[in-house]
Short mmCIF file of C-alpha atoms and ligand atoms in Angstrom, two decimals:
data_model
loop_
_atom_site.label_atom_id
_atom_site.label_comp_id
_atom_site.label_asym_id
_atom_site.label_seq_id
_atom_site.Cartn_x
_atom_site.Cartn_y
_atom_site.Cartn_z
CA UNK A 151 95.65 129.93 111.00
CA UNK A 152 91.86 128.95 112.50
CA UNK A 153 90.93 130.11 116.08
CA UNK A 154 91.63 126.54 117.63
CA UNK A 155 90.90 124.14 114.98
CA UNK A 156 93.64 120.81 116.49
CA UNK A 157 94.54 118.15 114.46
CA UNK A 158 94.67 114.77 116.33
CA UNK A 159 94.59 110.66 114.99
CA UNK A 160 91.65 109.90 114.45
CA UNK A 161 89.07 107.32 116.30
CA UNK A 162 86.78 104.71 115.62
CA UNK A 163 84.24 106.93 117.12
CA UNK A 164 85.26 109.69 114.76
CA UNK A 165 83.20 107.51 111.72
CA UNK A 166 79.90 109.44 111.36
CA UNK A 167 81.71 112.46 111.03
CA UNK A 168 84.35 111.19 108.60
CA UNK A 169 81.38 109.49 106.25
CA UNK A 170 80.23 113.02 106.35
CA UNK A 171 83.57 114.29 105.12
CA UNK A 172 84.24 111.59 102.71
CA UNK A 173 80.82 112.01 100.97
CA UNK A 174 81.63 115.93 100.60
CA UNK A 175 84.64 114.53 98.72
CA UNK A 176 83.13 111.96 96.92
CA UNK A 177 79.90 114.61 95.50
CA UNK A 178 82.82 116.80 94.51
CA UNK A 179 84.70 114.15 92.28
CA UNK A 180 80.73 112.64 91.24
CA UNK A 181 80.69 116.56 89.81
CA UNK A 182 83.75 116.40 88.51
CA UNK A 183 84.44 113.15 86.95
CA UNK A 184 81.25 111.01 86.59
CA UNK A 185 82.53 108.94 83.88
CA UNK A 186 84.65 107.62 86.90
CA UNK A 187 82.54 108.18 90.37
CA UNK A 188 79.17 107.62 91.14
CA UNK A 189 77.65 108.19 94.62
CA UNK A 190 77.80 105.02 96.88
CA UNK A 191 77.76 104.82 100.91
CA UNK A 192 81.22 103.67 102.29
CA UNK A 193 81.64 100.53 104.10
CA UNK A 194 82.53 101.18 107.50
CA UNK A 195 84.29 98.42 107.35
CA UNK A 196 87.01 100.01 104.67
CA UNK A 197 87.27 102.86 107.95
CA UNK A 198 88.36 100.36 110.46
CA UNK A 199 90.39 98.41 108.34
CA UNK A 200 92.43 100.96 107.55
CA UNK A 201 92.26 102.36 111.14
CA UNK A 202 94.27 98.89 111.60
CA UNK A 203 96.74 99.88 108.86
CA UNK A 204 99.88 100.42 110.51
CA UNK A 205 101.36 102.58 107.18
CA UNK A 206 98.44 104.55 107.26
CA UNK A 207 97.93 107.59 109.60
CA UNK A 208 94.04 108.74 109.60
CA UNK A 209 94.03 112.37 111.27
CA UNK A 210 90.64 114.69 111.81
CA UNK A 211 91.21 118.24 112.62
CA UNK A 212 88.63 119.21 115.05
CA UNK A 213 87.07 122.55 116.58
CA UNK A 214 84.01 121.84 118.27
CA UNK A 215 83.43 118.95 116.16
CA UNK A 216 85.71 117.22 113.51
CA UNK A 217 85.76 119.71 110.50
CA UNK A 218 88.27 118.34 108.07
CA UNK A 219 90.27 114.52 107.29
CA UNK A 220 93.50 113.37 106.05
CA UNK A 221 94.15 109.81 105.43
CA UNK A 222 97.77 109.54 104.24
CA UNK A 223 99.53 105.38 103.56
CA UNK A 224 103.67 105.18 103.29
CA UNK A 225 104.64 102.70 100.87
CA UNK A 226 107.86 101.52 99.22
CA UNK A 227 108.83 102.02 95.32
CA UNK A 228 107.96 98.04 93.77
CA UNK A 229 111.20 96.07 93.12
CA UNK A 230 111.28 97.20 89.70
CA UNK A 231 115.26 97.75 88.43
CA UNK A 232 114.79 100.61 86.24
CA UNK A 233 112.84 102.67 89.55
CA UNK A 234 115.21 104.57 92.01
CA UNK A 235 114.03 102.90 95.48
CA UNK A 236 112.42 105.56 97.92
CA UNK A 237 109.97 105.38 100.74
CA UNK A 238 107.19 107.81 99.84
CA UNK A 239 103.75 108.70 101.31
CA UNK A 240 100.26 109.01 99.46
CA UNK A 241 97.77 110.90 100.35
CA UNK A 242 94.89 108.95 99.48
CA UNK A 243 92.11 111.54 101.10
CA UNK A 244 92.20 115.66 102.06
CA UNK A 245 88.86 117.16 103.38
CA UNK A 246 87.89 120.08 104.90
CA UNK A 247 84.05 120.64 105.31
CA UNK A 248 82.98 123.42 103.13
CA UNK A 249 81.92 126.40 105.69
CA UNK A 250 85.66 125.66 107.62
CA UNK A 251 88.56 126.04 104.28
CA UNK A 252 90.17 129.10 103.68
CA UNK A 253 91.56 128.56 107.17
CA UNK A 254 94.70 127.02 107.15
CA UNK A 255 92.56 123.68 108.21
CA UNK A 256 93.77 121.57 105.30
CA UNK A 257 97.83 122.75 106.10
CA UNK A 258 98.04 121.80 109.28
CA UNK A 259 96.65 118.33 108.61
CA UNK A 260 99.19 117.80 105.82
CA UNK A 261 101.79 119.41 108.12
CA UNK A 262 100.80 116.67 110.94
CA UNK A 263 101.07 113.84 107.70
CA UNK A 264 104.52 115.55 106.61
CA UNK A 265 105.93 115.18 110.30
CA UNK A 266 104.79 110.95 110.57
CA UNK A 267 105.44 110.36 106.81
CA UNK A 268 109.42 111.84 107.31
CA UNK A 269 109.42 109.54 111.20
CA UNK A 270 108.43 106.58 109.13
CA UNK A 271 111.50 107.33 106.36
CA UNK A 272 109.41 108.93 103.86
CA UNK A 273 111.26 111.48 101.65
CA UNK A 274 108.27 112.70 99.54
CA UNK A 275 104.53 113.15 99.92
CA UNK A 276 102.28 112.19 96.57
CA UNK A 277 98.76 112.59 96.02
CA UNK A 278 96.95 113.01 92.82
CA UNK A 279 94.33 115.82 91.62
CA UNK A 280 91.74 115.36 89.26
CA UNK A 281 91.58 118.04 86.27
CA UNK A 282 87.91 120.52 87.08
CA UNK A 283 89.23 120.87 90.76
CA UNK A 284 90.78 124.60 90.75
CA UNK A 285 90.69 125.20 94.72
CA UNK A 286 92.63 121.97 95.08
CA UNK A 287 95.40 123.12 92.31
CA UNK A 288 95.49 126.27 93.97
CA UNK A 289 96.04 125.00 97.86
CA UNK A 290 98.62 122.37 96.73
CA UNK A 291 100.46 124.87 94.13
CA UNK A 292 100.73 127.00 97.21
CA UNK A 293 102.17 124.51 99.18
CA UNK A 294 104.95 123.81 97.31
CA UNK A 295 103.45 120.40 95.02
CA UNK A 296 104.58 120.24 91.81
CA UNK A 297 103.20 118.14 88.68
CA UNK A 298 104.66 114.67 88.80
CA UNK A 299 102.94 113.95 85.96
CA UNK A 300 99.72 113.53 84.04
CA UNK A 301 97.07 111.18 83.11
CA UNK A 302 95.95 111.81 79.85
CA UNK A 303 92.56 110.01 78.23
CA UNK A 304 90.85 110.04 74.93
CA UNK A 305 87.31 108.67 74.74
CA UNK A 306 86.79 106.25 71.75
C1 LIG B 129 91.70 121.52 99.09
C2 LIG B 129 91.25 121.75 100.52
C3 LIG B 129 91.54 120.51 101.35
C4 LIG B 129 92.04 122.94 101.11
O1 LIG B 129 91.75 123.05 102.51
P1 LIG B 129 91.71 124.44 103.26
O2 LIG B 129 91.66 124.18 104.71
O3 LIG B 129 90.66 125.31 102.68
O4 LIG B 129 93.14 125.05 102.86
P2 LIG B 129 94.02 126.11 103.69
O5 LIG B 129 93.12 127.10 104.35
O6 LIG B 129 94.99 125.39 104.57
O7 LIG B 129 94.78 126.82 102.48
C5 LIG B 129 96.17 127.13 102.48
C6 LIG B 129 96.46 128.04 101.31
O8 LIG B 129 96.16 127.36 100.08
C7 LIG B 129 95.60 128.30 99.15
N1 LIG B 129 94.21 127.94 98.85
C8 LIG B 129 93.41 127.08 99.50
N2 LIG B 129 92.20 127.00 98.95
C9 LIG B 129 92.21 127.86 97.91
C10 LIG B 129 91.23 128.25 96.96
N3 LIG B 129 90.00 127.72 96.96
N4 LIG B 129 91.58 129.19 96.02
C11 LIG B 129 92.81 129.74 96.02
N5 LIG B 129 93.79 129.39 96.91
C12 LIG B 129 93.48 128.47 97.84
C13 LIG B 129 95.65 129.66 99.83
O9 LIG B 129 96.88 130.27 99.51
C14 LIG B 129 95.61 129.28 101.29
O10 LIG B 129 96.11 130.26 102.13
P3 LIG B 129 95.24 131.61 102.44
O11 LIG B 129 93.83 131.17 102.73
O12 LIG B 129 95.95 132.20 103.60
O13 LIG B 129 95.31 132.43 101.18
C15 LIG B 129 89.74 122.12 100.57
O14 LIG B 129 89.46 123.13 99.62
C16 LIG B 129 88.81 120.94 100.29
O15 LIG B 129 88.49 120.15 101.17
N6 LIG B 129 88.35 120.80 99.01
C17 LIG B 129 87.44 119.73 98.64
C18 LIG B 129 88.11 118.37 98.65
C19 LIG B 129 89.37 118.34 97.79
O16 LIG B 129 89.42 118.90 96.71
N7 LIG B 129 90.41 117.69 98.32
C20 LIG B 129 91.72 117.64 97.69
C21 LIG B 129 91.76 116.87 96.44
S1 LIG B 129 91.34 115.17 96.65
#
């Protein structure tokens, strides 16, 4: 585990340093999937409204500045008949700034998510991957995720 890296909710005054993090994240899936992502500024806007959000829990982990994100929403299965009806959390966002992984950084901030997501009745954390990301299979295959399933696609 990092020297002193803590992992606290985030702040409005956090935002310059979370754009930072989220365009890190967005470059890698640009890279990765660019018949899907482009590069784009995000609205601050999205930020505080989600900040609002009382299923989502925003968390920065922080050593002398904010190094990595989490933004994690808890949502209910639809009323669909033929779905079992659970409380589960997404993980919509993981970051942790380049010169700072390999430090136990990105497991403590889903450790902090696991915590609020099982207080708020959750029973299982989700997040999806996309395929060209190995360092992300290999962190979340080492912390116990498993394939759900898969989204396959064909061009035409
Ligand atoms: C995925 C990510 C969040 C992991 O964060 P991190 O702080 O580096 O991860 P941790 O240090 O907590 O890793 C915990 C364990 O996962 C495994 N792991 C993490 N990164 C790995 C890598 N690149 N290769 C192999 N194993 C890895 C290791 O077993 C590691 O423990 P160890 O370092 O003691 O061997 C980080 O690589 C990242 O921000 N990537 C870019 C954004 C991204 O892909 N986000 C997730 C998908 S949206």
């Amino acid at each position: 585990v990092t020297a002193a890296a803590t992992v606290r909710r985030a702040l409005a005054a956090d935002w310059p340093a979370v754009r930072a993090l989220l365009r890190e994240v967005d470059e890698l899936h640009v890279h990765i999937a660019p018949g899907y992502f482009r590069a784009a500024a995000r609205p601050e806007a999205d930020w505080q409204r989600a900040m609002d959000d009382a299923d989502t829990q925003l968390l920065v982990a922080e050593l002398d500045r904010v190094i990595g994100l989490v933004s994690a929403r808890i949502y209910d299965t639809p009323p669909d008949p033929t779905m079992v009806p659970r409380r589960r959390c997404h993980v919509d966002t993981l970051v942790v700034t380049a010169a700072h992984r390999r430090q136990g950084v990105g497991r403590a901030l889903l450790d902090t998510v696991a915590v609020w997501a099982r207080a708020r009745g959750a029973v299982e954390l989700l997040l999806t991957t996309w395929a060209g990301n190995p360092e992300a299979d290999a962190f979340y295959e080492r912390l116990g995720y498993r394939t759900l399933s898969a989204v396959r696609s064909k061009v035409l």
